[in-house]
Short mmCIF file of N, CA, C and O in Angstrom, two decimals:
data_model
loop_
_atom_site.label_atom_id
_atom_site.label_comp_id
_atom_site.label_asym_id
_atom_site.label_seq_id
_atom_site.Cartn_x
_atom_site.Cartn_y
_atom_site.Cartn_z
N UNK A 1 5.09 12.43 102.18
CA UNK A 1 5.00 13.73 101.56
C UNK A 1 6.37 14.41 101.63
O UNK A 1 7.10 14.33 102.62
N UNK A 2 6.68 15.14 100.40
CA UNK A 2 7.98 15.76 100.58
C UNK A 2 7.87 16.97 100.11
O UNK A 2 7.29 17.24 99.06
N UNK A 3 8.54 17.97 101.03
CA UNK A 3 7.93 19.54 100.66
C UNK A 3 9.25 19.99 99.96
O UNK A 3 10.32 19.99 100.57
N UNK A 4 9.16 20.33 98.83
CA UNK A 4 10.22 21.60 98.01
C UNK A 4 9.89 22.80 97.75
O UNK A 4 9.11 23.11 96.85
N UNK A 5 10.50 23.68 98.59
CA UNK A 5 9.96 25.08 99.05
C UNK A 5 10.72 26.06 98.03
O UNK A 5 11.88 25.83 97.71
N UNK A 6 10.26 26.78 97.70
CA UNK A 6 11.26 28.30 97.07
C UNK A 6 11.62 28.77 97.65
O UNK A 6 12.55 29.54 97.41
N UNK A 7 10.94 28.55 99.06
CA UNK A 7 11.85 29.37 99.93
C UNK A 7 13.17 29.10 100.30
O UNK A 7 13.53 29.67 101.34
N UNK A 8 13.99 28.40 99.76
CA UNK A 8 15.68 28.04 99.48
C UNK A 8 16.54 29.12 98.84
O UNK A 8 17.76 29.26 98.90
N UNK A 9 15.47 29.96 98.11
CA UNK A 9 15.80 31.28 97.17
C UNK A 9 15.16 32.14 97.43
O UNK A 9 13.94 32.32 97.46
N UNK A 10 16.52 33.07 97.77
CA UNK A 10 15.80 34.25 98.48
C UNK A 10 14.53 35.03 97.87
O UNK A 10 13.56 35.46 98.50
N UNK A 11 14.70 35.09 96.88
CA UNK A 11 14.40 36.19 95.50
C UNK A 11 13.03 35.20 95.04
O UNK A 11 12.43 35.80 94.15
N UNK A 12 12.49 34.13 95.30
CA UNK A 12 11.47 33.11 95.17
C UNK A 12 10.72 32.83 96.35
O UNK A 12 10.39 31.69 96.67
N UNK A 13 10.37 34.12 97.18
CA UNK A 13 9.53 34.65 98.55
C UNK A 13 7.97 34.41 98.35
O UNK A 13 7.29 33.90 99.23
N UNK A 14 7.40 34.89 96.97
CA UNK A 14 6.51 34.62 96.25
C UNK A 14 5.91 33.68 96.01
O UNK A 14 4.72 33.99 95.89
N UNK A 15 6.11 32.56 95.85
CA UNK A 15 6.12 31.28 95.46
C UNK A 15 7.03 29.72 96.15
O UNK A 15 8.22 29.40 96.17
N UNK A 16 5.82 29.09 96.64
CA UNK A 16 5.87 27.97 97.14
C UNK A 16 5.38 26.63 96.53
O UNK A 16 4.36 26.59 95.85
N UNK A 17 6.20 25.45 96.83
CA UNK A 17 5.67 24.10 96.16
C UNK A 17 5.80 23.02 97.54
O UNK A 17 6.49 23.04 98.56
N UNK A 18 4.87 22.20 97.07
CA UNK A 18 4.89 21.09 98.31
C UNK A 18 4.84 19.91 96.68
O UNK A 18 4.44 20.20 95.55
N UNK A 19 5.39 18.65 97.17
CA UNK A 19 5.21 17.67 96.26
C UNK A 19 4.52 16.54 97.23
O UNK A 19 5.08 16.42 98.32
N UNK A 20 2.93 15.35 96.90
CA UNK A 20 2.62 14.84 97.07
C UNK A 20 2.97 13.32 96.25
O UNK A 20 2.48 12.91 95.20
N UNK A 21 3.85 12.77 97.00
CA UNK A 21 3.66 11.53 96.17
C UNK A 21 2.77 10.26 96.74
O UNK A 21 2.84 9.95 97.93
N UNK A 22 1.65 9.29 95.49
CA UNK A 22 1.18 7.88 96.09
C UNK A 22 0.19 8.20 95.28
O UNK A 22 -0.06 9.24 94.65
N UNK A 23 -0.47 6.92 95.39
CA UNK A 23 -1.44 6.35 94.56
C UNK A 23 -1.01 6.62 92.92
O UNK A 23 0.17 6.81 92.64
N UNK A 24 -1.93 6.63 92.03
CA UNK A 24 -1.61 6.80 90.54
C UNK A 24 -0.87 8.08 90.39
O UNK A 24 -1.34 8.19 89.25
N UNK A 25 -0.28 8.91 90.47
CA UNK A 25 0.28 9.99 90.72
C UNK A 25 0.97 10.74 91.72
O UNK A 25 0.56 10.80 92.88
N UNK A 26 2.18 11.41 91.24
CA UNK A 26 2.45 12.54 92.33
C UNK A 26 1.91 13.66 91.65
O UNK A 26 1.74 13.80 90.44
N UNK A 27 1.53 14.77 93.00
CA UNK A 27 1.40 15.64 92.53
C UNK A 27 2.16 16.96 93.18
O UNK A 27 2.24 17.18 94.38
N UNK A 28 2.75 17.84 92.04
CA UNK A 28 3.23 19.32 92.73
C UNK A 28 2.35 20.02 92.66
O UNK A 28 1.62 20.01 91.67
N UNK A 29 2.11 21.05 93.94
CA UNK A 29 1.44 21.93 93.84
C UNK A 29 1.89 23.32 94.24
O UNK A 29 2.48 23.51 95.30
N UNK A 30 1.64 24.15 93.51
CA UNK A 30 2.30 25.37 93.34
C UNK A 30 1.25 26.66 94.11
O UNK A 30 0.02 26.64 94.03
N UNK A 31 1.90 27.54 94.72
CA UNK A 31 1.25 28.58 95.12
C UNK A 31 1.73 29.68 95.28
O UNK A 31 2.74 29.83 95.96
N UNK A 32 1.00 30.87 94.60
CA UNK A 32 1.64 32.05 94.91
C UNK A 32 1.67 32.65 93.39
O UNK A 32 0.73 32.60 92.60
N UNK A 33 3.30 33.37 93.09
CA UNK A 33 3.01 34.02 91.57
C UNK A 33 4.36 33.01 91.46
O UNK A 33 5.15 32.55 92.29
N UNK A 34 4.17 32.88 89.61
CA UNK A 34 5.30 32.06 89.06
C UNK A 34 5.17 33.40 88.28
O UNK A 34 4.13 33.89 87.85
N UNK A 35 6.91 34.09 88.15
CA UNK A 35 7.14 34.99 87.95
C UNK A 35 8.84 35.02 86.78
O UNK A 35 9.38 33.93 86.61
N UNK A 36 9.34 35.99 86.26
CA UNK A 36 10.90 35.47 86.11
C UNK A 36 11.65 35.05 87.15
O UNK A 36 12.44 34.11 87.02
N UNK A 37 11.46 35.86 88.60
CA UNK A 37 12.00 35.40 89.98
C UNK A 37 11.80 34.50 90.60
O UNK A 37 12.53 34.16 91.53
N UNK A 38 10.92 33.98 90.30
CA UNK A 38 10.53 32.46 90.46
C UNK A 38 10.25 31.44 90.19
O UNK A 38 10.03 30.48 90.92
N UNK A 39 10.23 31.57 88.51
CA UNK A 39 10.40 30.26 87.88
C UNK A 39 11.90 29.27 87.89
O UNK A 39 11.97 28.05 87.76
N UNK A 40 12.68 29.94 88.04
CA UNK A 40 13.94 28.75 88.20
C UNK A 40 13.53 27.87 89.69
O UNK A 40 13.87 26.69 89.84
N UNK A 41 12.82 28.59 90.66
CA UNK A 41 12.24 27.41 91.81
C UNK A 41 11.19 26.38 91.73
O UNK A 41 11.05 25.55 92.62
N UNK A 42 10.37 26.44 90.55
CA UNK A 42 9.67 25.82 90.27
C UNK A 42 10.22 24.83 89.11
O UNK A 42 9.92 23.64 89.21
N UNK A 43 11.08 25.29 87.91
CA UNK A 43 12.08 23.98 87.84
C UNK A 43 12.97 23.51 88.61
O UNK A 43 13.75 22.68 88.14
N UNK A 44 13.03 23.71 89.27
CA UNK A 44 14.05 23.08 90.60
C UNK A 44 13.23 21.82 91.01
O UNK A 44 13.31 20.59 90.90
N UNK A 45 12.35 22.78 91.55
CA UNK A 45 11.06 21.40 91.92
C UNK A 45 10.16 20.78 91.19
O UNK A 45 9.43 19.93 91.70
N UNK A 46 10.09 21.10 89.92
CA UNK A 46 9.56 19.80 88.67
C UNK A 46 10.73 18.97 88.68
O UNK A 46 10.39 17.78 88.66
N UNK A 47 12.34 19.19 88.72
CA UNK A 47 13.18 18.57 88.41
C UNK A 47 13.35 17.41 88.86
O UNK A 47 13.42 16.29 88.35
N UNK A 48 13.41 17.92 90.12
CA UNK A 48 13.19 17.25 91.69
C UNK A 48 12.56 16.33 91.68
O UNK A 48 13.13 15.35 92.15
N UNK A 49 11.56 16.18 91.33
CA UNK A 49 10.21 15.43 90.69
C UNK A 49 10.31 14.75 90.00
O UNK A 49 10.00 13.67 90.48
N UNK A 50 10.65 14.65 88.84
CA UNK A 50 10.95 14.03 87.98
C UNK A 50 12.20 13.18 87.90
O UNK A 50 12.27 12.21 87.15
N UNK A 51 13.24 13.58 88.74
CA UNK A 51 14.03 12.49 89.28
C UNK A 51 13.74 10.93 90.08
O UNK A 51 14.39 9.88 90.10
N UNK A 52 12.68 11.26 90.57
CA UNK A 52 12.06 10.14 90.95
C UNK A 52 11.49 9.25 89.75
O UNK A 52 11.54 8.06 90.05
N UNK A 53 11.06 9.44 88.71
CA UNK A 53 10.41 8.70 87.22
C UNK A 53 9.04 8.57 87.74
O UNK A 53 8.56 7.45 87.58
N UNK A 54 8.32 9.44 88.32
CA UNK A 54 6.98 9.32 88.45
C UNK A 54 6.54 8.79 86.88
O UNK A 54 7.09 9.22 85.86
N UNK A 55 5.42 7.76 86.87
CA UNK A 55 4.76 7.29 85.88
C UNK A 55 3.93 8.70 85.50
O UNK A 55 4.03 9.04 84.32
N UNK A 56 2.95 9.73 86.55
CA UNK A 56 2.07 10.29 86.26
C UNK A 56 2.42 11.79 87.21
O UNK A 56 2.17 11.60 88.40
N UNK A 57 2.92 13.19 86.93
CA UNK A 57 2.94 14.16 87.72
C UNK A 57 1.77 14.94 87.35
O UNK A 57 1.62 15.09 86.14
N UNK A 58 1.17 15.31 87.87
CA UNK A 58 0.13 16.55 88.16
C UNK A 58 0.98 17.77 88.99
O UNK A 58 1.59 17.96 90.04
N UNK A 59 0.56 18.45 87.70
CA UNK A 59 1.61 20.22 88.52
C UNK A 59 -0.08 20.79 88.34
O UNK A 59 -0.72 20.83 87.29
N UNK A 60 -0.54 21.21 89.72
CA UNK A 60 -1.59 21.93 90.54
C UNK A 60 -1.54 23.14 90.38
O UNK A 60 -1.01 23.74 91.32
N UNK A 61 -1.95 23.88 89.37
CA UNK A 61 -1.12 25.71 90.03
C UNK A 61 -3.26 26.38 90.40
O UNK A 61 -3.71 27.52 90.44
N UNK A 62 -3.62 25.66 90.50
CA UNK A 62 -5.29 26.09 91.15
C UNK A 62 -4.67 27.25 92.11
O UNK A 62 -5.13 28.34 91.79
N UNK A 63 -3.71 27.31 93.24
CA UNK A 63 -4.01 28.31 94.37
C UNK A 63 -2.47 29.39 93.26
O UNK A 63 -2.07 30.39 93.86
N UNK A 64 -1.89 29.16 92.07
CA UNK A 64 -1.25 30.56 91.74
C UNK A 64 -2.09 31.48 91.16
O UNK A 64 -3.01 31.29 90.37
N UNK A 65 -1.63 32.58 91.69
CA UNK A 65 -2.18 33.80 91.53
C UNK A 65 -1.60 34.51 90.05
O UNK A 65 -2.22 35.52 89.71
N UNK A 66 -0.81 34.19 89.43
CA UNK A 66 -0.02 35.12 88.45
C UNK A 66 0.74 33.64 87.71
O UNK A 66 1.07 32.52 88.09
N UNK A 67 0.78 34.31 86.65
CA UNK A 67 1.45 33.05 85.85
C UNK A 67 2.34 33.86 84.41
O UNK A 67 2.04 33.80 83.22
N UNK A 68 3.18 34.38 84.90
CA UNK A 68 4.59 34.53 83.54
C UNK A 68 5.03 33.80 82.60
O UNK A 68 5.43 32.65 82.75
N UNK A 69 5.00 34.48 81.45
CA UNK A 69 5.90 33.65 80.20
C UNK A 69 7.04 32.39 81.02
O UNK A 69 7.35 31.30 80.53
N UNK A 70 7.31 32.74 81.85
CA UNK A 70 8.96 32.38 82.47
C UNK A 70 8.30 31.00 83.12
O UNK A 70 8.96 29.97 83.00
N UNK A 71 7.05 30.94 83.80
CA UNK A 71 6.53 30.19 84.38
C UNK A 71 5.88 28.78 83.09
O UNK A 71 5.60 27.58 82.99
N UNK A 72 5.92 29.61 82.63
CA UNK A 72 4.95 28.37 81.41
C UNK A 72 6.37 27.95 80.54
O UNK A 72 6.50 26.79 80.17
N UNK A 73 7.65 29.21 80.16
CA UNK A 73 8.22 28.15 79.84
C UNK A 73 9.21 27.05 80.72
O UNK A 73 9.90 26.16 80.22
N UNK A 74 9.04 27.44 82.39
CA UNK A 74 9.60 26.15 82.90
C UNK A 74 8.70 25.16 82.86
O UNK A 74 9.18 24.08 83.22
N UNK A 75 7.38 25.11 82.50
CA UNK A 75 6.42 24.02 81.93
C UNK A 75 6.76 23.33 80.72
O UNK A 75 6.67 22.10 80.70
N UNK A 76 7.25 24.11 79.47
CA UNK A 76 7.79 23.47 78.44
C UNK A 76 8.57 22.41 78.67
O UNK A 76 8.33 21.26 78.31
N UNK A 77 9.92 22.95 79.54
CA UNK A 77 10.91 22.12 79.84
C UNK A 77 10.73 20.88 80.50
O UNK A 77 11.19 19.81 80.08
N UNK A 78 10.00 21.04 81.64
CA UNK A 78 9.98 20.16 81.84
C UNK A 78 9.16 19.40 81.50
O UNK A 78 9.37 18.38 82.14
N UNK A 79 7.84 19.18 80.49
CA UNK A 79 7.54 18.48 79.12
C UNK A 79 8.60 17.46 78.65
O UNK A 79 8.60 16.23 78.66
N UNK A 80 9.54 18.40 78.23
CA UNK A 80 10.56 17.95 77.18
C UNK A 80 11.21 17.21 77.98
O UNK A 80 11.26 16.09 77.48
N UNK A 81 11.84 17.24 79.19
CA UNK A 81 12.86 16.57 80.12
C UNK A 81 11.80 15.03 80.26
O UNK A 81 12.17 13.89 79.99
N UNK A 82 10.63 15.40 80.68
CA UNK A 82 9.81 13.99 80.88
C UNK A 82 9.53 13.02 79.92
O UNK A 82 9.08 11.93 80.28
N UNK A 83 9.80 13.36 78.41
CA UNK A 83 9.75 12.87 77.57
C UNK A 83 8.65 11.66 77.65
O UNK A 83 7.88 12.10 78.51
N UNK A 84 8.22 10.59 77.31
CA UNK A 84 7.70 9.35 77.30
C UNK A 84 7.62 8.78 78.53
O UNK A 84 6.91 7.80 78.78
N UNK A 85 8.33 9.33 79.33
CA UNK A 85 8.33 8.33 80.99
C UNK A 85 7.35 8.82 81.54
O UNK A 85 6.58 8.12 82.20
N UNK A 86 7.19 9.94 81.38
CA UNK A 86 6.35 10.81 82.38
C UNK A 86 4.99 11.30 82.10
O UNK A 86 5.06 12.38 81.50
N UNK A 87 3.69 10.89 82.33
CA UNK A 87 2.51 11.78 82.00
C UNK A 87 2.72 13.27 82.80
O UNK A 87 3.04 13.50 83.97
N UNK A 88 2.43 14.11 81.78
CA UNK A 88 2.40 15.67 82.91
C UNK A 88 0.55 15.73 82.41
O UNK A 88 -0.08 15.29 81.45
N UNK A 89 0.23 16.46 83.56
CA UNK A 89 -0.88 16.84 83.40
C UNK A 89 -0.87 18.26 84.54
O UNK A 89 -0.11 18.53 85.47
N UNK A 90 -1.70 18.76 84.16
CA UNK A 90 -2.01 20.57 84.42
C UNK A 90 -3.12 20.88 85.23
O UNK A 90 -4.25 20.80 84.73
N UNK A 91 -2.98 21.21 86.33
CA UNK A 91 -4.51 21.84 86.50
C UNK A 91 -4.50 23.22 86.73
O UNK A 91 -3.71 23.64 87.57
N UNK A 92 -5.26 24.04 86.11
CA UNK A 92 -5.46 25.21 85.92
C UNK A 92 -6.91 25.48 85.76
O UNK A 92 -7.61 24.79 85.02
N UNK A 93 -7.36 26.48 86.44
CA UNK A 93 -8.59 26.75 86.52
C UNK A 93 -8.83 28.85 86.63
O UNK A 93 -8.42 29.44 87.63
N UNK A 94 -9.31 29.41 85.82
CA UNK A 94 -9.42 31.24 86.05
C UNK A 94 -8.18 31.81 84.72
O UNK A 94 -7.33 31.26 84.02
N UNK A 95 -8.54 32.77 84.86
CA UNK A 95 -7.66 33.87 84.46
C UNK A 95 -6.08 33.87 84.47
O UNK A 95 -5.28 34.14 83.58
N UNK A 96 -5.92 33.47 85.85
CA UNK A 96 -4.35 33.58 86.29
C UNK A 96 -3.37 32.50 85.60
O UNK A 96 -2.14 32.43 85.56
N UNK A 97 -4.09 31.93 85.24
CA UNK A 97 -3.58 30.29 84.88
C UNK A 97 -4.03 29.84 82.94
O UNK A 97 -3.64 30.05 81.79
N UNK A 98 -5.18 29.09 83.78
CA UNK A 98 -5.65 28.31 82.26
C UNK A 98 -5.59 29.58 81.32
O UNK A 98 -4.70 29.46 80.48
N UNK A 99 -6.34 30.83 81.24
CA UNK A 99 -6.25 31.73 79.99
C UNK A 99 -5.00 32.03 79.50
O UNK A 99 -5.01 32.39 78.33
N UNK A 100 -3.81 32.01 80.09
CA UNK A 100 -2.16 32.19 79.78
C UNK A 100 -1.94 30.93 78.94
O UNK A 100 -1.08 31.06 78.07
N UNK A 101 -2.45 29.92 79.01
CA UNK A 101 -2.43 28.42 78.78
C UNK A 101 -2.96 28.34 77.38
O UNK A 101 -2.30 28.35 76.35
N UNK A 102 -4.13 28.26 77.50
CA UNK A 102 -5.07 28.74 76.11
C UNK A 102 -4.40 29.61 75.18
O UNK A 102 -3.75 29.15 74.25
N UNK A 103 -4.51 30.61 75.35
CA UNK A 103 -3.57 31.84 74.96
C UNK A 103 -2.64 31.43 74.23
O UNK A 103 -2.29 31.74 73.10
N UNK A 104 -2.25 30.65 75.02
CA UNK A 104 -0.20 30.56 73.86
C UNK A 104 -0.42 28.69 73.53
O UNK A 104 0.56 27.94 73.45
N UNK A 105 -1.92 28.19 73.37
CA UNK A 105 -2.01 26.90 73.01
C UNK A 105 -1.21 25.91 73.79
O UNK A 105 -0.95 24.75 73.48
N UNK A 106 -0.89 26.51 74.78
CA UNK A 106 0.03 25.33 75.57
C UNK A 106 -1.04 24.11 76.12
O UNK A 106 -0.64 23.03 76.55
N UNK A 107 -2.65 24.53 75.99
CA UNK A 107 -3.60 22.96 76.42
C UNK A 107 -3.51 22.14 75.29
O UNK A 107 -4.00 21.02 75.43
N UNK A 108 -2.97 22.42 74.12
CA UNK A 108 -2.68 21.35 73.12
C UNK A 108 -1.26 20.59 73.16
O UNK A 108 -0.76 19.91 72.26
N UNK A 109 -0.69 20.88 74.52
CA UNK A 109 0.77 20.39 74.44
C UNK A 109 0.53 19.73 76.16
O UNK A 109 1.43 18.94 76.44
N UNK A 110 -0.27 19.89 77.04
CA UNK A 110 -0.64 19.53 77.94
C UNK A 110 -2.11 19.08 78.05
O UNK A 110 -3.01 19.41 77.28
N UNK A 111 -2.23 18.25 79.16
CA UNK A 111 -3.54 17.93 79.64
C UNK A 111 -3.68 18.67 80.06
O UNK A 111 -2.59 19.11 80.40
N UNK A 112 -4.77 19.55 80.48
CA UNK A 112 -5.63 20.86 81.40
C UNK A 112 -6.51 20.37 81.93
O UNK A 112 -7.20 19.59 81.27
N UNK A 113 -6.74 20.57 82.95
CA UNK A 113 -7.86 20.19 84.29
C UNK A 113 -8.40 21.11 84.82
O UNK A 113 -7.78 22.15 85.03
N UNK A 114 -9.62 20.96 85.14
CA UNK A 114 -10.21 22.24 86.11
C UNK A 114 -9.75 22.08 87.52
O UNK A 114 -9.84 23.06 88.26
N UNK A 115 -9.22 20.86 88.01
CA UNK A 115 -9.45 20.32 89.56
C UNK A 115 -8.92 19.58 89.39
O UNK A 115 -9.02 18.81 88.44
N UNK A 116 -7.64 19.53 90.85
CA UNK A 116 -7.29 18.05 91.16
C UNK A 116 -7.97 17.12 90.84
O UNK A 116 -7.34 16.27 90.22
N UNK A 117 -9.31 16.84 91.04
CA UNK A 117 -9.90 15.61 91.68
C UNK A 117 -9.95 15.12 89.38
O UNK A 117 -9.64 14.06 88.84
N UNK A 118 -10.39 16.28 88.82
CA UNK A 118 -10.41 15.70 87.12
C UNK A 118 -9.67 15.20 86.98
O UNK A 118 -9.83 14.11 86.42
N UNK A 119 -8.42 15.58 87.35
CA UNK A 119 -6.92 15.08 86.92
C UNK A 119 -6.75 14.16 87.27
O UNK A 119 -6.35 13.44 86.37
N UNK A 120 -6.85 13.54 88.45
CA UNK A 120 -6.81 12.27 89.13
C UNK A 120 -7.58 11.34 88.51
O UNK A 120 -7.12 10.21 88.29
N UNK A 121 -8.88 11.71 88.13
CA UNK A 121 -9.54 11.25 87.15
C UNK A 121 -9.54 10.61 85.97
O UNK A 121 -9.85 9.44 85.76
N UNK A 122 -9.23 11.29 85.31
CA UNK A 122 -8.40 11.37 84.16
C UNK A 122 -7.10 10.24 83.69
O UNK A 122 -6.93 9.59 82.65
N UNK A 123 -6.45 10.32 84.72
CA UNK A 123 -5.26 9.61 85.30
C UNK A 123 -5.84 8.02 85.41
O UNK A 123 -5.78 7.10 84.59
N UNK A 124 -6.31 8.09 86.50
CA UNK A 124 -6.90 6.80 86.77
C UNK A 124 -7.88 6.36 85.85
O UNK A 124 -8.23 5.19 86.03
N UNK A 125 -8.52 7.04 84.78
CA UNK A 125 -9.54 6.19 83.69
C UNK A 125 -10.95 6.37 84.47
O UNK A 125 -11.92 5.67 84.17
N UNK A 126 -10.99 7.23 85.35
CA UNK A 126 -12.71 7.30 85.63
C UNK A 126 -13.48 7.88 84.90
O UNK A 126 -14.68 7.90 85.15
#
């Protein structure tokens, strides 16, 4: 397990990531608010991530509380950076999350999950 914290940035107090890597996937998981102040820490740590060439990332934001334009578009990016190497998949579940998602059609540009465990799912063909 390898933890990439926001807390490296001062101003990204808000918001924390741990990255799980093994089995069919790594997964990041995000907690807290993804904000303008804190989305450059959360591409830091998709980046991070994606330097490795994971076949399959799952970005978790189930425990964020708040989810900003700024936050979804460091989701774009890193889309675009993963190009073909990379499955991204989403889990988002409430208000804070999936409806921001919906909203600006970003579940037609991502997989959306209610739950880790779908995503994994999903992933693996169950």
């Amino acid at each position: 397990m390898t933890n990439i914290s926001g807390d490296t940035n001062p101003v990204a107090e808000s918001m924390t990531t741990t990255v799980t890597a093994g089995g069919e996937a790594t997964v990041l998981t995000v907690t807290g608010e993804v904000d303008l102040a804190t989305a450059p820490a959360l591409e830091t740590a998709i980046d991070a991530t994606l330097a490795d060439n994971p076949a399959n990332l799952i970005i978790d934001l189930a425990r964020v509380t708040f989810l900003a334009s700024a936050g979804m578009a460091a989701l774009v990016a890193a889309y675009r950076r993963a190009g073909e190497r990379t499955r991204i998949a989403i889990v988002a579940e409430g208000p804070a999350t999936s409806r921001q998602l919906k909203i600006t059609n970003l579940d037609q540009v991502f997989e959306l999950h209610s739950s880790l465990d779908a995503a994994l799912a999903a992933i693996s063909g169950r």
